[in-house]
Structure formats: C-alpha cells, structure tokens
Short mmCIF file of C-alpha atoms in Angstrom, two decimals:
data_model
loop_
_atom_site.label_atom_id
_atom_site.label_comp_id
_atom_site.label_asym_id
_atom_site.label_seq_id
_atom_site.Cartn_x
_atom_site.Cartn_y
_atom_site.Cartn_z
CA MET F 1 -17.09 22.12 29.30
CA GLU F 2 -18.39 25.54 28.26
CA GLU F 3 -17.63 26.28 24.66
CA LYS F 4 -17.89 29.77 23.23
CA ASP F 5 -19.06 30.22 19.70
CA ILE F 6 -15.93 29.21 17.93
CA SER F 7 -14.75 30.37 14.52
CA GLN F 8 -14.22 27.88 11.72
CA ALA F 9 -10.62 29.15 11.52
CA VAL F 10 -9.98 27.83 15.04
CA ILE F 11 -11.78 24.57 14.22
CA SER F 12 -9.63 24.17 11.13
CA ARG F 13 -6.53 24.25 13.31
CA LEU F 14 -7.73 21.66 15.86
CA PRO F 15 -7.01 18.55 13.74
CA ARG F 16 -3.42 19.70 13.33
CA TYR F 17 -2.99 20.10 17.10
CA PHE F 18 -4.56 16.69 17.50
CA ARG F 19 -2.13 15.16 15.02
CA TYR F 20 0.96 16.67 16.67
CA LEU F 21 -0.21 15.75 20.16
CA GLY F 22 -0.85 12.18 18.99
CA GLU F 23 2.71 11.99 17.70
CA LEU F 24 4.11 13.41 20.96
CA ARG F 25 2.04 10.91 22.91
CA ASP F 26 3.29 8.04 20.73
CA GLU F 27 6.83 9.19 21.47
CA GLY F 28 6.08 8.94 25.20
CA ILE F 29 6.25 12.69 25.87
CA GLN F 30 4.07 13.63 28.83
CA ARG F 31 4.23 17.40 29.09
CA ILE F 32 4.82 20.22 26.63
CA SER F 33 4.81 23.99 27.03
CA SER F 34 3.06 26.26 24.56
CA ARG F 35 6.53 27.54 23.59
CA GLU F 36 7.76 24.04 22.73
CA LEU F 37 4.56 23.21 20.87
CA SER F 38 4.90 26.52 19.07
CA GLU F 39 8.41 25.67 17.85
CA LEU F 40 7.36 22.21 16.79
CA MET F 41 4.32 23.37 14.85
CA HIS F 42 5.68 26.67 13.54
CA VAL F 43 2.85 28.75 14.95
CA THR F 44 3.17 31.42 17.64
CA ALA F 45 2.75 30.44 21.29
CA SER F 46 0.20 33.21 21.63
CA GLN F 47 -1.84 31.70 18.78
CA ILE F 48 -1.81 28.35 20.59
CA ARG F 49 -2.90 29.90 23.90
CA GLN F 50 -5.64 31.90 22.15
CA ASP F 51 -6.89 28.82 20.33
CA PHE F 52 -6.94 26.73 23.50
CA ASN F 53 -8.64 29.49 25.47
CA ASN F 54 -11.70 28.92 23.31
CA PHE F 55 -12.06 25.64 25.14
CA GLY F 56 -11.17 26.80 28.63
CA GLY F 57 -7.41 26.75 28.13
CA PHE F 58 -6.79 23.10 29.02
CA GLY F 59 -5.16 24.19 32.27
CA GLN F 60 -1.60 24.96 31.34
CA GLN F 61 0.32 25.67 34.49
CA GLY F 62 3.87 26.95 34.59
CA TYR F 63 5.13 23.55 33.57
CA GLY F 64 3.10 23.08 30.41
CA TYR F 65 0.25 20.99 29.07
CA ASN F 66 -0.37 17.35 29.87
CA VAL F 67 -0.01 15.79 26.41
CA GLU F 68 -2.29 12.81 26.94
CA TYR F 69 -5.02 14.94 28.53
CA LEU F 70 -4.80 17.59 25.82
CA TYR F 71 -4.88 14.93 23.09
CA ASP F 72 -7.96 13.32 24.62
CA GLU F 73 -9.76 16.63 25.15
CA ILE F 74 -9.17 17.84 21.61
CA GLY F 75 -10.26 14.42 20.36
CA LYS F 76 -13.52 14.82 22.29
CA ILE F 77 -14.06 18.32 20.95
CA LEU F 78 -13.58 16.94 17.44
CA GLY F 79 -16.23 14.31 18.15
CA LEU F 80 -13.73 11.46 17.86
CA ASP F 81 -14.96 9.82 21.06
CA SER F 82 -17.92 8.46 19.10
CA SER F 83 -17.85 6.49 15.87
CA HIS F 84 -19.26 7.73 12.57
CA SER F 85 -21.02 5.68 9.91
CA MET F 86 -20.35 6.64 6.31
CA ILE F 87 -21.48 5.77 2.83
CA ILE F 88 -19.60 6.62 -0.32
CA ILE F 89 -21.33 7.68 -3.50
CA GLY F 90 -19.13 7.08 -6.52
CA ALA F 91 -16.93 3.98 -6.26
CA GLY F 92 -14.25 4.98 -8.77
CA ASN F 93 -10.56 5.31 -7.95
CA LEU F 94 -11.04 8.17 -5.52
CA GLY F 95 -13.97 6.50 -3.80
CA GLN F 96 -12.05 3.25 -3.44
CA ALA F 97 -9.01 5.09 -2.12
CA LEU F 98 -11.12 6.71 0.59
CA VAL F 99 -12.83 3.45 1.58
CA ASN F 100 -9.45 1.71 1.79
CA TYR F 101 -7.83 4.49 3.83
CA MET F 102 -7.26 2.78 7.16
CA ASN F 103 -6.59 5.97 9.09
CA PHE F 104 -10.27 6.81 8.91
CA ARG F 105 -11.31 3.49 10.40
CA ASN F 106 -8.70 3.88 13.13
CA ARG F 107 -10.47 7.09 14.13
CA GLY F 108 -13.90 5.46 14.20
CA PHE F 109 -15.06 6.46 10.72
CA TYR F 110 -16.36 3.32 9.01
CA PHE F 111 -18.08 2.75 5.68
CA THR F 112 -21.28 0.72 5.54
CA ALA F 113 -21.95 0.84 1.78
CA ALA F 114 -20.77 2.26 -1.53
CA PHE F 115 -23.03 3.31 -4.42
CA ASP F 116 -22.25 3.49 -8.10
CA ILE F 117 -23.95 3.48 -11.50
CA ASN F 118 -21.41 1.16 -13.16
CA PRO F 119 -22.98 -2.33 -13.61
CA ALA F 120 -19.51 -3.85 -13.88
CA ILE F 121 -18.77 -3.14 -10.20
CA ILE F 122 -22.24 -3.23 -8.60
CA GLY F 123 -22.40 -6.34 -6.42
CA GLN F 124 -18.65 -6.35 -5.82
CA LYS F 125 -16.95 -5.17 -2.64
CA ILE F 126 -14.28 -2.70 -1.64
CA GLY F 127 -12.66 -4.59 1.23
CA ASP F 128 -15.77 -5.64 3.14
CA VAL F 129 -17.91 -2.73 1.92
CA PRO F 130 -20.57 -3.75 -0.64
CA ILE F 131 -21.03 -1.72 -3.82
CA LEU F 132 -24.75 -1.16 -4.36
CA SER F 133 -26.62 0.32 -7.27
CA MET F 134 -27.29 4.06 -7.13
CA ASP F 135 -30.99 3.15 -7.50
CA GLU F 136 -30.86 1.69 -3.99
CA LEU F 137 -29.56 4.91 -2.43
CA PRO F 138 -32.90 6.60 -1.52
CA GLU F 139 -34.20 3.47 0.21
CA TYR F 140 -30.87 2.83 1.95
CA ILE F 141 -30.65 6.28 3.53
CA ARG F 142 -34.32 6.17 4.48
CA ILE F 143 -33.64 3.05 6.56
CA HIS F 144 -30.05 3.47 7.71
CA GLU F 145 -29.17 6.46 9.82
CA THR F 146 -25.87 7.62 8.36
CA ASP F 147 -23.53 10.26 9.71
CA ILE F 148 -21.59 11.16 6.60
CA ALA F 149 -22.25 10.71 2.89
CA VAL F 150 -19.05 11.05 0.89
CA LEU F 151 -19.63 12.42 -2.58
CA THR F 152 -17.05 11.39 -5.18
CA VAL F 153 -19.04 11.77 -8.37
CA PRO F 154 -18.62 14.19 -11.30
CA LYS F 155 -20.04 17.63 -10.63
CA GLN F 156 -22.76 17.15 -13.26
CA GLU F 157 -24.31 14.46 -11.07
CA ALA F 158 -23.54 15.91 -7.66
CA LYS F 159 -26.44 18.36 -7.42
CA GLU F 160 -29.10 15.71 -8.13
CA ILE F 161 -27.54 13.31 -5.64
CA ALA F 162 -27.33 16.04 -3.02
CA LYS F 163 -31.11 16.49 -3.36
CA THR F 164 -31.59 12.76 -2.78
CA LEU F 165 -29.32 12.89 0.26
CA VAL F 166 -31.26 15.77 1.78
CA GLY F 167 -34.33 13.52 1.77
CA GLY F 168 -32.59 10.80 3.77
CA ARG F 169 -31.20 10.30 7.24
CA ILE F 170 -27.85 11.94 6.62
CA ARG F 171 -26.14 14.36 8.97
CA ALA F 172 -23.29 15.55 6.80
CA ILE F 173 -21.81 15.52 3.32
CA TRP F 174 -18.10 15.30 2.63
CA ASN F 175 -18.07 16.73 -0.86
CA PHE F 176 -15.33 16.01 -3.39
CA ALA F 177 -17.43 17.15 -6.37
CA HIS F 178 -16.22 20.45 -7.72
CA ILE F 179 -19.35 22.47 -6.98
CA ASP F 180 -20.85 24.15 -3.96
CA LEU F 181 -23.78 21.99 -2.87
CA PRO F 182 -27.19 23.54 -2.26
CA VAL F 183 -28.21 21.87 1.01
CA PRO F 184 -30.12 23.13 4.04
CA PRO F 185 -28.08 24.38 7.02
CA GLU F 186 -28.92 21.39 9.23
CA ILE F 187 -26.77 19.26 6.93
CA GLN F 188 -23.09 19.93 7.55
CA VAL F 189 -20.91 20.18 4.46
CA GLU F 190 -17.17 20.03 4.16
CA ASN F 191 -15.74 20.53 0.69
CA VAL F 192 -12.52 19.08 -0.64
CA HIS F 193 -12.06 20.95 -3.89
CA LEU F 194 -8.87 19.41 -5.26
CA SER F 195 -8.75 21.70 -8.30
CA ASP F 196 -8.90 24.74 -6.05
CA SER F 197 -5.99 23.44 -4.03
CA LEU F 198 -3.99 22.81 -7.19
CA MET F 199 -4.72 26.32 -8.49
CA LYS F 200 -3.52 27.81 -5.23
CA LEU F 201 -0.29 25.90 -5.68
CA SER F 202 -0.02 27.17 -9.23
CA TYR F 203 -0.46 30.74 -7.97
CA ASN F 204 2.26 30.29 -5.37
CA ILE F 205 4.64 28.82 -7.95
CA ARG F 206 4.17 31.84 -10.17
CA ARG F 207 4.50 34.31 -7.29
CA ALA F 208 7.70 32.63 -6.18
CA GLY F 209 9.09 33.75 -9.52
CA ASN F 210 10.14 30.25 -10.43
CA LYS F 211 7.78 30.14 -13.33
CA GLU F 212 7.37 32.77 -16.02
CA MET N 1 -0.35 44.57 -13.34
CA GLU N 2 0.89 45.73 -9.96
CA GLU N 3 0.10 43.20 -7.29
CA LYS N 4 0.29 44.03 -3.63
CA ASP N 5 1.50 41.42 -1.19
CA ILE N 6 -1.59 39.31 -1.05
CA SER N 7 -2.75 37.17 1.85
CA GLN N 8 -3.18 33.43 1.43
CA ALA N 9 -6.80 33.90 2.52
CA VAL N 10 -7.46 35.99 -0.59
CA ILE N 11 -5.56 33.49 -2.75
CA SER N 12 -7.67 30.68 -1.34
CA ARG N 13 -10.79 32.41 -2.57
CA LEU N 14 -9.55 33.05 -6.13
CA PRO N 15 -10.16 29.50 -7.46
CA ARG N 16 -13.77 29.72 -6.35
CA TYR N 17 -14.26 33.04 -8.19
CA PHE N 18 -12.59 31.44 -11.19
CA ARG N 19 -14.95 28.47 -11.04
CA TYR N 20 -18.10 30.60 -10.81
CA LEU N 21 -16.95 32.94 -13.57
CA GLY N 22 -16.19 29.94 -15.79
CA GLU N 23 -19.74 28.70 -15.27
CA LEU N 24 -21.20 32.13 -16.02
CA ARG N 25 -19.09 32.35 -19.14
CA ASP N 26 -20.23 28.89 -20.25
CA GLU N 27 -23.81 30.07 -19.81
CA GLY N 28 -23.09 32.98 -22.14
CA ILE N 29 -23.38 35.68 -19.48
CA GLN N 30 -21.27 38.70 -20.39
CA ARG N 31 -21.53 41.09 -17.45
CA ILE N 32 -22.17 40.69 -13.76
CA SER N 33 -22.30 43.18 -10.89
CA SER N 34 -20.57 42.52 -7.58
CA ARG N 35 -24.05 42.36 -6.04
CA GLU N 36 -25.18 39.61 -8.40
CA LEU N 37 -21.93 37.70 -7.97
CA SER N 38 -22.35 38.12 -4.24
CA GLU N 39 -25.82 36.54 -4.27
CA LEU N 40 -24.65 33.70 -6.47
CA MET N 41 -21.60 32.88 -4.34
CA HIS N 42 -23.05 33.68 -0.91
CA VAL N 43 -20.29 36.12 0.01
CA THR N 44 -20.73 39.84 0.62
CA ALA N 45 -20.34 42.26 -2.27
CA SER N 46 -17.87 44.21 -0.17
CA GLN N 47 -15.74 41.07 0.26
CA ILE N 48 -15.70 40.62 -3.51
CA ARG N 49 -14.70 44.23 -4.13
CA GLN N 50 -12.00 44.03 -1.46
CA ASP N 51 -10.63 40.80 -2.90
CA PHE N 52 -10.58 42.19 -6.44
CA ASN N 53 -8.99 45.45 -5.29
CA ASN N 54 -5.90 43.43 -4.45
CA PHE N 55 -5.46 43.03 -8.18
CA GLY N 56 -6.43 46.53 -9.27
CA GLY N 57 -10.18 45.99 -9.07
CA PHE N 58 -10.71 44.61 -12.59
CA GLY N 59 -12.39 47.86 -13.58
CA GLN N 60 -15.97 47.45 -12.49
CA GLN N 61 -17.94 50.37 -13.76
CA GLY N 62 -21.51 51.10 -12.82
CA TYR N 63 -22.69 48.26 -15.02
CA GLY N 64 -20.62 45.46 -13.56
CA TYR N 65 -17.67 43.25 -14.44
CA ASN N 66 -16.96 41.81 -17.86
CA VAL N 67 -17.24 38.08 -17.13
CA GLU N 68 -14.86 36.85 -19.85
CA TYR N 69 -12.23 39.45 -18.96
CA LEU N 70 -12.49 38.76 -15.24
CA TYR N 71 -12.29 34.99 -15.83
CA ASP N 72 -9.18 35.40 -17.98
CA GLU N 73 -7.49 37.79 -15.57
CA ILE N 74 -8.07 35.58 -12.54
CA GLY N 75 -6.85 32.62 -14.60
CA LYS N 76 -3.64 34.50 -15.34
CA ILE N 77 -3.19 35.45 -11.70
CA LEU N 78 -3.58 31.77 -10.81
CA GLY N 79 -0.86 30.92 -13.33
CA LEU N 80 -3.29 28.97 -15.50
CA ASP N 81 -2.05 30.67 -18.67
CA SER N 82 0.97 28.37 -18.62
CA SER N 83 0.99 24.59 -18.38
CA HIS N 84 2.40 22.64 -15.43
CA SER N 85 4.27 19.35 -15.56
CA MET N 86 3.61 16.96 -12.71
CA ILE N 87 4.82 13.62 -11.40
CA ILE N 88 2.96 11.47 -8.93
CA ILE N 89 4.70 9.54 -6.21
CA GLY N 90 2.56 6.66 -5.00
CA ALA N 91 0.44 5.03 -7.71
CA GLY N 92 -2.22 3.47 -5.48
CA ASN N 93 -5.94 4.24 -5.75
CA LEU N 94 -5.58 7.89 -4.79
CA GLY N 95 -2.62 8.41 -7.11
CA GLN N 96 -4.46 6.79 -9.99
CA ALA N 97 -7.57 8.84 -9.29
CA LEU N 98 -5.54 12.05 -9.50
CA VAL N 99 -3.75 11.03 -12.71
CA ASN N 100 -7.09 10.12 -14.30
CA TYR N 101 -8.80 13.33 -13.23
CA MET N 102 -9.37 15.06 -16.56
CA ASN N 103 -10.15 18.46 -15.07
CA PHE N 104 -6.49 18.88 -14.21
CA ARG N 105 -5.39 18.20 -17.77
CA ASN N 106 -8.03 20.59 -19.08
CA ARG N 107 -6.38 23.30 -16.99
CA GLY N 108 -2.90 22.54 -18.30
CA PHE N 109 -1.73 20.29 -15.46
CA TYR N 110 -0.32 17.14 -17.04
CA PHE N 111 1.46 14.13 -15.56
CA THR N 112 4.72 12.92 -17.10
CA ALA N 113 5.44 9.95 -14.82
CA ALA N 114 4.26 8.02 -11.78
CA PHE N 115 6.53 6.33 -9.22
CA ASP N 116 5.80 3.39 -6.96
CA ILE N 117 7.57 0.64 -5.02
CA ASN N 118 5.10 -2.09 -5.99
CA PRO N 119 6.77 -4.44 -8.54
CA ALA N 120 3.33 -5.62 -9.69
CA ILE N 121 2.52 -2.23 -11.24
CA ILE N 122 5.98 -0.89 -12.18
CA GLY N 123 6.22 -0.89 -15.98
CA GLN N 124 2.46 -0.50 -16.38
CA LYS N 125 0.69 2.73 -17.26
CA ILE N 126 -2.08 4.90 -15.85
CA GLY N 127 -3.69 6.10 -19.07
CA ASP N 128 -0.58 7.16 -20.98
CA VAL N 129 1.50 7.89 -17.88
CA PRO N 130 4.23 5.28 -17.21
CA ILE N 131 4.68 3.87 -13.70
CA LEU N 132 8.39 3.86 -12.90
CA SER N 133 10.26 2.38 -9.97
CA MET N 134 10.82 4.65 -6.99
CA ASP N 135 14.54 3.93 -7.46
CA GLU N 136 14.41 5.94 -10.68
CA LEU N 137 13.00 9.05 -8.96
CA PRO N 138 16.27 10.84 -8.05
CA GLU N 139 17.65 10.50 -11.58
CA TYR N 140 14.31 11.47 -13.14
CA ILE N 141 13.96 14.74 -11.25
CA ARG N 142 17.62 15.54 -11.83
CA ILE N 143 17.02 15.43 -15.59
CA HIS N 144 13.39 16.51 -15.96
CA GLU N 145 12.39 19.94 -14.75
CA THR N 146 9.07 19.33 -13.01
CA ASP N 147 6.65 21.88 -11.67
CA ILE N 148 4.73 19.81 -9.17
CA ALA N 149 5.45 16.53 -7.39
CA VAL N 150 2.27 15.01 -6.00
CA LEU N 151 2.86 12.97 -2.88
CA THR N 152 0.34 10.19 -2.28
CA VAL N 153 2.38 7.85 -0.08
CA PRO N 154 1.93 6.84 3.58
CA LYS N 155 3.25 9.40 6.02
CA GLN N 156 6.01 7.05 7.17
CA GLU N 157 7.61 7.33 3.73
CA ALA N 158 6.75 10.93 2.95
CA LYS N 159 9.59 12.60 4.85
CA GLU N 160 12.33 10.59 3.13
CA ILE N 161 10.78 11.19 -0.28
CA ALA N 162 10.48 14.91 0.44
CA LYS N 163 14.24 14.97 1.06
CA THR N 164 14.81 13.31 -2.31
CA LEU N 165 12.50 15.82 -3.98
CA VAL N 166 14.34 18.78 -2.48
CA GLY N 167 17.47 17.55 -4.25
CA GLY N 168 15.78 17.57 -7.67
CA ARG N 169 14.35 20.10 -10.08
CA ILE N 170 10.97 20.44 -8.44
CA ARG N 171 9.15 23.72 -7.84
CA ALA N 172 6.31 22.56 -5.66
CA ILE N 173 4.87 19.64 -3.71
CA TRP N 174 1.17 18.84 -3.55
CA ASN N 175 1.15 16.82 -0.38
CA PHE N 176 -1.53 14.25 0.46
CA ALA N 177 0.59 12.53 3.14
CA HIS N 178 -0.69 13.29 6.59
CA ILE N 179 2.38 15.14 7.86
CA ASP N 180 3.79 18.63 7.52
CA LEU N 181 6.75 18.34 5.17
CA PRO N 182 10.10 19.82 6.13
CA VAL N 183 11.13 21.55 2.91
CA PRO N 184 12.96 24.83 2.21
CA PRO N 185 10.84 27.90 1.50
CA GLU N 186 11.74 28.03 -2.20
CA ILE N 187 9.67 24.87 -2.66
CA GLN N 188 5.98 25.67 -2.53
CA VAL N 189 3.84 23.24 -0.57
CA GLU N 190 0.10 22.79 -0.58
CA ASN N 191 -1.30 20.21 1.81
CA VAL N 192 -4.48 18.19 1.34
CA HIS N 193 -4.92 16.58 4.73
CA LEU N 194 -8.05 14.51 4.22
CA SER N 195 -8.19 13.34 7.84
CA ASP N 196 -8.15 16.94 9.03
CA SER N 197 -11.05 17.75 6.77
CA LEU N 198 -12.99 14.75 8.05
CA MET N 199 -12.34 15.73 11.68
CA LYS N 200 -13.61 19.23 11.00
CA LEU N 201 -16.79 17.67 9.65
CA SER N 202 -17.04 15.47 12.72
CA TYR N 203 -16.72 18.58 14.93
CA ASN N 204 -19.48 20.36 13.02
CA ILE N 205 -21.78 17.34 13.27
CA ARG N 206 -21.36 17.27 17.03
CA ARG N 207 -21.79 21.04 17.38
CA ALA N 208 -24.97 20.91 15.32
CA GLY N 209 -26.33 18.76 18.12
CA ASN N 210 -27.28 16.00 15.73
CA LYS N 211 -24.94 13.58 17.37
CA GLU N 212 -24.66 12.88 21.06
#
C-alpha cells in the first residue's frame, strides 16, 4: 500500500480506531459506515474519512467499511502483525506493572529481561522475566537485538541510561522518565510524561470553574 | 489575567514549558529569550511566542523572559498554586506506583485513600494511604470532596466504576483503563492509554524501516 507522509496527529488517532474496531469485531459486527463510527467515537465522519484517506481510504463503498478488514489493515499499519521484543529498565512498581500488563503480550509485545540497581530484587523474576543487574545492560543490548527499551527510572538516571541504550541494538525507547531524552533520530522515542498529563487535568479542573 | 479560549494543544504544551522553566530556575538562570528557550526545547521561537500570547505574552521585553516569573505564572495557569486531593481506584502495581510517585506530592497532588477488591490488601496501606474496600467507595466520595479519582482498574470494570464516580463529589478522572469513559462534561477526564502509546511507537519503528 502507498503511504503518504503521515502526520503524528493522524498516527496518534490510529490506536483508538484500532481499539474501537476490535470491540466491534468482538461483538460480531461486520460492516460500519463512517457516520456510525463517527457517532460511536465522537469524532466527525469527515475526520474519519480524511484520516483513512492517508492510507488509501480502506475502500468504503456506499454500504460502509468491512470491520474485520479495517481492523486488520490498521493493525498492519501499526506494525502489530510482527512481534516486538522489549526490555524494561527500572523494575520498581511501575516497571513491574508494565511487565505484568497482559494486553501488551496479547498484541505481540513481550519482555525478555528487566534491569535494576536494587540488589534485593536482582536475580528474582517478574512473572517469567528475569531481573538482571544494571551492570549487565550494555552487554545484554550488544548481544540481543531489542525493539523497545522501556525506561522507568528516575529522571536523574535516565540521561545516562539513554546514552548506554544508544550504544546498543535498540530500535526505540518508551520513556516514562520525566525528561526529554537526547537520542539520535534513528532511535524512535515515545514519551509518557505522567506529571504532564496530571497538570493538564489540573488546568482543566481550574478552567471548569470547579476549583478556585 | 484575561485568558482567551485556549486550545487543548496549547494546554498540552504548558507542562513542558513549566518543566523546562523549573530546571532553568533550579540552575539559577534568571532571564531567557524566546530564541534561547526555543533552542533548548527544540520548538520554534514563534511557537513559543504564540503559545505565551494566549496568556498575555508574559511581558517579554528585548532582553527576554523573567524565568522565575514565567515559571510561577505558568504554574498558576496549570492550577498548581492550589493542592489537589486524589483517590486511587485499583491498588495493584500501577496504582501503587502512582501513589508512591513523590513528584505528584511535591506539586500538591496528594492521595487520601485507595480502593481495591482484593481482600488480601484491604486494610493495608501504601505509604500512609489506607487501602479501603471498593464497597466503601460510594459512601467515601459522597462525604469527601475529591478533586481527582485515578482509575487503574481493568477496562471491564472501569465503566461501572465511572458511573459510581459520577454520583459522588469528584471533579475529574485520570483514566488509565483502556476505554473511553462515558461521563458528563462537568467531569474532566484525562486519559493515559498506555497501549495506544505503545502502538504509536510500534508504527514509528516500522516506518523508520528498522523493522520488516
């Protein structure tokens, strides 16, 4: 399929389409019009058509989209037709929560190792994922090709670790540390800045006039 | 200060300005031009000026912004000059990670209670935050005015709990469940859909051609 150069705003909306289409599919619904999808998702039908046109439109005829086909195609665009190996750096509560989150594994994202500096947990496992010493990280990522390194360490440590990661066979960093990482453009970065999200909520509370 | 009706895109960028200005302030830097801030943050100076103009411009003269003043003003806009009470619903790994995350408390976001259905942890504490039974939730939020309910439960349970929350004295929901919550517009919602973020990363890995 020909893909135009697609904005990150469009990309950001794809997982939500994928999620809704998965639910429709699970409910046994076979076809849906952009108007119906629009009502379900609370976005305009024209937004949906514009978004899908970036990928050739997915062939809506007068009678709507084929749900299963659309779900599969968006899954492929999102790269979910191949599996992704991951390591997690920082095996605290957040790290353990992410490793234990079964939805990721169901989508083909699987953890091969966790790394931490805490001697009390090094050598233990999270499920079947071994917790290794942070000292082993450089060697590990030199040997093991890894798609995604998940960074759940304090921001003071994140920059140093990012430098280590850049030296290894890592394609992407999923960054939960509250800094912007200085990495070269060939390494993909997606930030989850929880504090930023919470501040946005705080702003919206104040604006709603509920809070003075 | 007069505030225009401000887009969520601008709001989304405010926490990042706040974070960088906090770091500059901590480094003892007193003034910064939009050009310098632009280089530091990798956004255009014109974007910065446009964003700030939404709030009256913060009075940049020829010699730049006053860092401390700008930090304080953006903090106020974000509602960080008042504290926010929070409860967490779902005291698993993710819930515990959020309760333990000191950065939130440093910004005035403090947890008063956690709720779970697991009898093994009900009655225990996360730090000094008591874990109560989910059965106690309706009564709790009827009595205790709460700014933010944090939802870290599986999506199957999230909809029911959202209905309970709507009946209580809750201003906002910080939603980690992987569904869009059906709540009335007077309740502010901010979603953290981790799977969506991971899929976006997966897309960018594939597009970068690193992964075939």
